[in-house]
Amino acid sequence: MARPDKAAAVAELTDQFRNSNAAVLTEYRGLTVAQLKTLRRSLGENAQYAVVKNTLTKIAANEAGISTLDDYFSGPTAVAFITGDPVVSAKGLRDFAKDNPNLVIKGGVLDGKALSADEIKKLADLESREVLLSKLAGAFKAKQSQAASVFQALPSKLVRTVDALRAKQDEQGGAE
């Protein structure tokens, strides 16, 4: 029979998996407490980094409907539970791992889809949601400006054509 403290830990981890947009599993062997504190700060406000027990976390992930992470539960494992923009936290993990090679990104899950370590690094290379939305808004504004220019050019072109025809008729009428 499961001990109450372990059952509570599994329930808490299950809730974290269900309430997160993404979860990234890492190996933290060789990192100091101060480095872990720095890592937690670098992940941003919408991420929680927790050192976990493999067996309990594997059970919690399976209870949350995530069975794709089973292969990553070996060695010392910590999980970054991300509730906000996963790009920001992925960048934090990538940048911290560059400076601290002891942090190894094992893999993760994003909206129920399994991600390899390479895919998480690619996610980190994306621009943040706000930047992408700004670029999209700029593109829409540019298209609207182009459309306005086209619509404005049509009447002026028509007026120039009519003036040219009138001038041509005047020339032909004066030549007769």
PDB file of C-alpha atoms in Angstrom:
ATOM      1  CA  MET A   1       0.000   0.000   0.000  1.00  0.00           C
ATOM      2  CA  ALA A   2       1.295   3.464  -0.894  1.00  0.00           C
ATOM      3  CA  ARG A   3       2.422   5.750   1.853  1.00  0.00           C
ATOM      4  CA  PRO A   4       0.324   8.898   2.257  1.00  0.00           C
ATOM      5  CA  ASP A   5       3.291  11.227   1.691  1.00  0.00           C
ATOM      6  CA  LYS A   6       4.162   9.506  -1.589  1.00  0.00           C
ATOM      7  CA  ALA A   7       0.526   9.526  -2.695  1.00  0.00           C
ATOM      8  CA  ALA A   8       0.363  13.265  -1.962  1.00  0.00           C
ATOM      9  CA  ALA A   9       3.593  13.859  -3.917  1.00  0.00           C
ATOM     10  CA  VAL A  10       2.230  11.932  -6.907  1.00  0.00           C
ATOM     11  CA  ALA A  11      -1.041  13.884  -6.755  1.00  0.00           C
ATOM     12  CA  GLU A  12       0.831  17.199  -6.661  1.00  0.00           C
ATOM     13  CA  LEU A  13       3.059  16.233  -9.587  1.00  0.00           C
ATOM     14  CA  THR A  14       0.042  15.005 -11.553  1.00  0.00           C
ATOM     15  CA  ASP A  15      -1.644  18.388 -11.045  1.00  0.00           C
ATOM     16  CA  GLN A  16       1.506  20.167 -12.189  1.00  0.00           C
ATOM     17  CA  PHE A  17       1.657  18.075 -15.377  1.00  0.00           C
ATOM     18  CA  ARG A  18      -2.036  18.737 -16.081  1.00  0.00           C
ATOM     19  CA  ASN A  19      -1.839  22.482 -15.376  1.00  0.00           C
ATOM     20  CA  SER A  20       1.337  23.079 -17.415  1.00  0.00           C
ATOM     21  CA  ASN A  21       1.581  23.994 -21.079  1.00  0.00           C
ATOM     22  CA  ALA A  22       4.949  22.274 -21.196  1.00  0.00           C
ATOM     23  CA  ALA A  23       7.334  20.278 -19.051  1.00  0.00           C
ATOM     24  CA  VAL A  24      11.070  19.887 -19.673  1.00  0.00           C
ATOM     25  CA  LEU A  25      13.105  17.144 -18.000  1.00  0.00           C
ATOM     26  CA  THR A  26      16.725  17.853 -17.191  1.00  0.00           C
ATOM     27  CA  GLU A  27      19.647  16.198 -15.495  1.00  0.00           C
ATOM     28  CA  TYR A  28      21.231  18.480 -12.939  1.00  0.00           C
ATOM     29  CA  ARG A  29      24.139  16.326 -11.687  1.00  0.00           C
ATOM     30  CA  GLY A  30      27.042  18.508 -10.559  1.00  0.00           C
ATOM     31  CA  LEU A  31      25.122  21.773 -10.150  1.00  0.00           C
ATOM     32  CA  THR A  32      25.402  23.643  -6.879  1.00  0.00           C
ATOM     33  CA  VAL A  33      22.469  25.008  -4.923  1.00  0.00           C
ATOM     34  CA  ALA A  34      23.448  28.522  -6.002  1.00  0.00           C
ATOM     35  CA  GLN A  35      23.469  27.467  -9.652  1.00  0.00           C
ATOM     36  CA  LEU A  36      20.038  25.848  -9.289  1.00  0.00           C
ATOM     37  CA  LYS A  37      18.761  29.098  -7.784  1.00  0.00           C
ATOM     38  CA  THR A  38      20.150  31.014 -10.774  1.00  0.00           C
ATOM     39  CA  LEU A  39      18.543  28.498 -13.134  1.00  0.00           C
ATOM     40  CA  ARG A  40      15.147  28.923 -11.463  1.00  0.00           C
ATOM     41  CA  ARG A  41      15.390  32.698 -11.934  1.00  0.00           C
ATOM     42  CA  SER A  42      16.424  32.345 -15.591  1.00  0.00           C
ATOM     43  CA  LEU A  43      13.299  30.314 -16.444  1.00  0.00           C
ATOM     44  CA  GLY A  44      10.994  33.275 -15.918  1.00  0.00           C
ATOM     45  CA  GLU A  45       7.933  33.885 -13.794  1.00  0.00           C
ATOM     46  CA  ASN A  46       5.742  31.266 -15.449  1.00  0.00           C
ATOM     47  CA  ALA A  47       7.933  28.239 -14.803  1.00  0.00           C
ATOM     48  CA  GLN A  48       8.629  26.146 -11.750  1.00  0.00           C
ATOM     49  CA  TYR A  49      11.781  24.035 -11.582  1.00  0.00           C
ATOM     50  CA  ALA A  50      11.627  21.090  -9.201  1.00  0.00           C
ATOM     51  CA  VAL A  51      14.008  18.266  -8.376  1.00  0.00           C
ATOM     52  CA  VAL A  52      11.889  15.102  -8.468  1.00  0.00           C
ATOM     53  CA  LYS A  53      11.996  11.399  -7.734  1.00  0.00           C
ATOM     54  CA  ASN A  54      11.941   9.417 -10.967  1.00  0.00           C
ATOM     55  CA  THR A  55       9.492   6.710  -9.900  1.00  0.00           C
ATOM     56  CA  LEU A  56       6.930   9.119  -8.437  1.00  0.00           C
ATOM     57  CA  THR A  57       7.218  11.511 -11.378  1.00  0.00           C
ATOM     58  CA  LYS A  58       6.818   8.701 -13.887  1.00  0.00           C
ATOM     59  CA  ILE A  59       3.637   7.569 -12.118  1.00  0.00           C
ATOM     60  CA  ALA A  60       2.353  11.170 -12.020  1.00  0.00           C
ATOM     61  CA  ALA A  61       3.098  11.730 -15.717  1.00  0.00           C
ATOM     62  CA  ASN A  62       1.259   8.534 -16.636  1.00  0.00           C
ATOM     63  CA  GLU A  63      -1.714   9.547 -14.467  1.00  0.00           C
ATOM     64  CA  ALA A  64      -1.745  12.896 -16.294  1.00  0.00           C
ATOM     65  CA  GLY A  65      -1.890  11.030 -19.613  1.00  0.00           C
ATOM     66  CA  ILE A  66       1.753  11.599 -20.582  1.00  0.00           C
ATOM     67  CA  SER A  67       3.518   8.320 -21.270  1.00  0.00           C
ATOM     68  CA  THR A  68       6.045   9.672 -23.781  1.00  0.00           C
ATOM     69  CA  LEU A  69       8.485  10.756 -21.053  1.00  0.00           C
ATOM     70  CA  ASP A  70       9.060   7.286 -19.565  1.00  0.00           C
ATOM     71  CA  ASP A  71      12.495   6.888 -21.178  1.00  0.00           C
ATOM     72  CA  TYR A  72      13.818  10.092 -19.594  1.00  0.00           C
ATOM     73  CA  PHE A  73      13.338   9.049 -15.958  1.00  0.00           C
ATOM     74  CA  SER A  74      16.851   7.873 -15.165  1.00  0.00           C
ATOM     75  CA  GLY A  75      19.585   9.527 -13.175  1.00  0.00           C
ATOM     76  CA  PRO A  76      19.073  12.714 -11.192  1.00  0.00           C
ATOM     77  CA  THR A  77      16.048  14.404 -12.744  1.00  0.00           C
ATOM     78  CA  ALA A  78      14.468  17.819 -12.382  1.00  0.00           C
ATOM     79  CA  VAL A  79      11.404  19.075 -14.197  1.00  0.00           C
ATOM     80  CA  ALA A  80      10.621  22.591 -15.371  1.00  0.00           C
ATOM     81  CA  PHE A  81       6.832  22.930 -15.326  1.00  0.00           C
ATOM     82  CA  ILE A  82       5.956  25.796 -17.686  1.00  0.00           C
ATOM     83  CA  THR A  83       2.577  27.511 -17.461  1.00  0.00           C
ATOM     84  CA  GLY A  84       3.328  30.548 -19.619  1.00  0.00           C
ATOM     85  CA  ASP A  85       5.220  31.051 -22.866  1.00  0.00           C
ATOM     86  CA  PRO A  86       7.374  27.940 -23.347  1.00  0.00           C
ATOM     87  CA  VAL A  87       9.815  29.826 -25.591  1.00  0.00           C
ATOM     88  CA  VAL A  88      10.968  32.056 -22.722  1.00  0.00           C
ATOM     89  CA  SER A  89      11.658  29.105 -20.437  1.00  0.00           C
ATOM     90  CA  ALA A  90      13.311  27.089 -23.215  1.00  0.00           C
ATOM     91  CA  LYS A  91      15.639  30.042 -23.867  1.00  0.00           C
ATOM     92  CA  GLY A  92      16.443  30.208 -20.149  1.00  0.00           C
ATOM     93  CA  LEU A  93      17.304  26.509 -20.078  1.00  0.00           C
ATOM     94  CA  ARG A  94      19.370  26.697 -23.273  1.00  0.00           C
ATOM     95  CA  ASP A  95      21.336  29.750 -22.141  1.00  0.00           C
ATOM     96  CA  PHE A  96      21.960  28.295 -18.681  1.00  0.00           C
ATOM     97  CA  ALA A  97      23.107  24.990 -20.217  1.00  0.00           C
ATOM     98  CA  LYS A  98      25.600  26.879 -22.420  1.00  0.00           C
ATOM     99  CA  ASP A  99      27.227  28.411 -19.344  1.00  0.00           C
ATOM    100  CA  ASN A 100      26.836  25.281 -17.179  1.00  0.00           C
ATOM    101  CA  PRO A 101      27.472  22.068 -19.129  1.00  0.00           C
ATOM    102  CA  ASN A 102      26.381  19.999 -16.098  1.00  0.00           C
ATOM    103  CA  LEU A 103      22.758  20.824 -16.956  1.00  0.00           C
ATOM    104  CA  VAL A 104      21.593  18.343 -19.581  1.00  0.00           C
ATOM    105  CA  ILE A 105      18.226  18.769 -21.264  1.00  0.00           C
ATOM    106  CA  LYS A 106      16.762  15.276 -21.640  1.00  0.00           C
ATOM    107  CA  GLY A 107      13.457  15.998 -23.356  1.00  0.00           C
ATOM    108  CA  GLY A 108       9.990  17.184 -22.597  1.00  0.00           C
ATOM    109  CA  VAL A 109       6.413  17.600 -23.610  1.00  0.00           C
ATOM    110  CA  LEU A 110       4.572  20.585 -25.117  1.00  0.00           C
ATOM    111  CA  ASP A 111       0.768  20.544 -25.226  1.00  0.00           C
ATOM    112  CA  GLY A 112       0.797  16.745 -24.990  1.00  0.00           C
ATOM    113  CA  LYS A 113       3.389  16.256 -27.762  1.00  0.00           C
ATOM    114  CA  ALA A 114       6.755  14.733 -26.893  1.00  0.00           C
ATOM    115  CA  LEU A 115       9.833  16.850 -27.573  1.00  0.00           C
ATOM    116  CA  SER A 116      13.422  15.692 -27.858  1.00  0.00           C
ATOM    117  CA  ALA A 117      16.305  17.746 -26.471  1.00  0.00           C
ATOM    118  CA  ASP A 118      17.024  19.059 -29.993  1.00  0.00           C
ATOM    119  CA  GLU A 119      13.405  20.125 -30.462  1.00  0.00           C
ATOM    120  CA  ILE A 120      13.517  22.018 -27.169  1.00  0.00           C
ATOM    121  CA  LYS A 121      16.648  23.820 -28.382  1.00  0.00           C
ATOM    122  CA  LYS A 122      14.829  24.691 -31.626  1.00  0.00           C
ATOM    123  CA  LEU A 123      11.923  25.992 -29.548  1.00  0.00           C
ATOM    124  CA  ALA A 124      14.399  28.204 -27.716  1.00  0.00           C
ATOM    125  CA  ASP A 125      15.546  29.666 -31.039  1.00  0.00           C
ATOM    126  CA  LEU A 126      12.031  30.950 -31.782  1.00  0.00           C
ATOM    127  CA  GLU A 127      11.128  34.498 -30.983  1.00  0.00           C
ATOM    128  CA  SER A 128       8.757  35.105 -28.105  1.00  0.00           C
ATOM    129  CA  ARG A 129       5.009  35.170 -28.614  1.00  0.00           C
ATOM    130  CA  GLU A 130       4.892  38.954 -28.221  1.00  0.00           C
ATOM    131  CA  VAL A 131       7.552  39.500 -30.899  1.00  0.00           C
ATOM    132  CA  LEU A 132       5.798  37.155 -33.318  1.00  0.00           C
ATOM    133  CA  LEU A 133       2.457  38.902 -32.721  1.00  0.00           C
ATOM    134  CA  SER A 134       4.117  42.291 -33.265  1.00  0.00           C
ATOM    135  CA  LYS A 135       5.570  41.110 -36.562  1.00  0.00           C
ATOM    136  CA  LEU A 136       2.187  39.759 -37.622  1.00  0.00           C
ATOM    137  CA  ALA A 137       0.504  43.054 -36.751  1.00  0.00           C
ATOM    138  CA  GLY A 138       3.190  44.941 -38.695  1.00  0.00           C
ATOM    139  CA  ALA A 139       2.621  42.726 -41.720  1.00  0.00           C
ATOM    140  CA  PHE A 140      -1.130  43.340 -41.565  1.00  0.00           C
ATOM    141  CA  LYS A 141      -0.558  47.082 -41.278  1.00  0.00           C
ATOM    142  CA  ALA A 142       1.802  47.042 -44.253  1.00  0.00           C
ATOM    143  CA  LYS A 143      -0.761  45.169 -46.370  1.00  0.00           C
ATOM    144  CA  GLN A 144      -3.454  47.665 -45.386  1.00  0.00           C
ATOM    145  CA  SER A 145      -1.181  50.547 -46.358  1.00  0.00           C
ATOM    146  CA  GLN A 146      -0.474  48.905 -49.722  1.00  0.00           C
ATOM    147  CA  ALA A 147      -4.188  48.390 -50.331  1.00  0.00           C
ATOM    148  CA  ALA A 148      -4.922  52.002 -49.412  1.00  0.00           C
ATOM    149  CA  SER A 149      -2.234  53.173 -51.846  1.00  0.00           C
ATOM    150  CA  VAL A 150      -3.714  51.055 -54.642  1.00  0.00           C
ATOM    151  CA  PHE A 151      -7.231  52.314 -53.983  1.00  0.00           C
ATOM    152  CA  GLN A 152      -5.975  55.887 -53.850  1.00  0.00           C
ATOM    153  CA  ALA A 153      -3.962  55.462 -57.063  1.00  0.00           C
ATOM    154  CA  LEU A 154      -6.909  54.233 -59.125  1.00  0.00           C
ATOM    155  CA  PRO A 155      -8.936  57.503 -59.106  1.00  0.00           C
ATOM    156  CA  SER A 156      -5.850  59.667 -59.695  1.00  0.00           C
ATOM    157  CA  LYS A 157      -4.797  57.426 -62.591  1.00  0.00           C
ATOM    158  CA  LEU A 158      -8.305  57.709 -64.034  1.00  0.00           C
ATOM    159  CA  VAL A 159      -8.159  61.504 -63.768  1.00  0.00           C
ATOM    160  CA  ARG A 160      -4.746  61.612 -65.500  1.00  0.00           C
ATOM    161  CA  THR A 161      -6.030  59.340 -68.287  1.00  0.00           C
ATOM    162  CA  VAL A 162      -9.120  61.514 -68.842  1.00  0.00           C
ATOM    163  CA  ASP A 163      -6.945  64.657 -68.882  1.00  0.00           C
ATOM    164  CA  ALA A 164      -4.599  63.053 -71.410  1.00  0.00           C
ATOM    165  CA  LEU A 165      -7.544  62.062 -73.624  1.00  0.00           C
ATOM    166  CA  ARG A 166      -8.990  65.564 -73.383  1.00  0.00           C
ATOM    167  CA  ALA A 167      -5.619  67.100 -74.268  1.00  0.00           C
ATOM    168  CA  LYS A 168      -5.283  64.743 -77.224  1.00  0.00           C
ATOM    169  CA  GLN A 169      -8.788  65.646 -78.444  1.00  0.00           C
ATOM    170  CA  ASP A 170      -7.967  69.338 -78.079  1.00  0.00           C
ATOM    171  CA  GLU A 171      -4.813  68.831 -80.167  1.00  0.00           C
ATOM    172  CA  GLN A 172      -6.705  66.944 -82.819  1.00  0.00           C
ATOM    173  CA  GLY A 173      -9.552  69.466 -82.793  1.00  0.00           C
ATOM    174  CA  GLY A 174      -7.109  72.375 -83.160  1.00  0.00           C
ATOM    175  CA  ALA A 175      -5.215  70.648 -85.974  1.00  0.00           C
ATOM    176  CA  GLU A 176      -8.311  70.286 -88.204  1.00  0.00           C
TER     177      GLU A 176
END
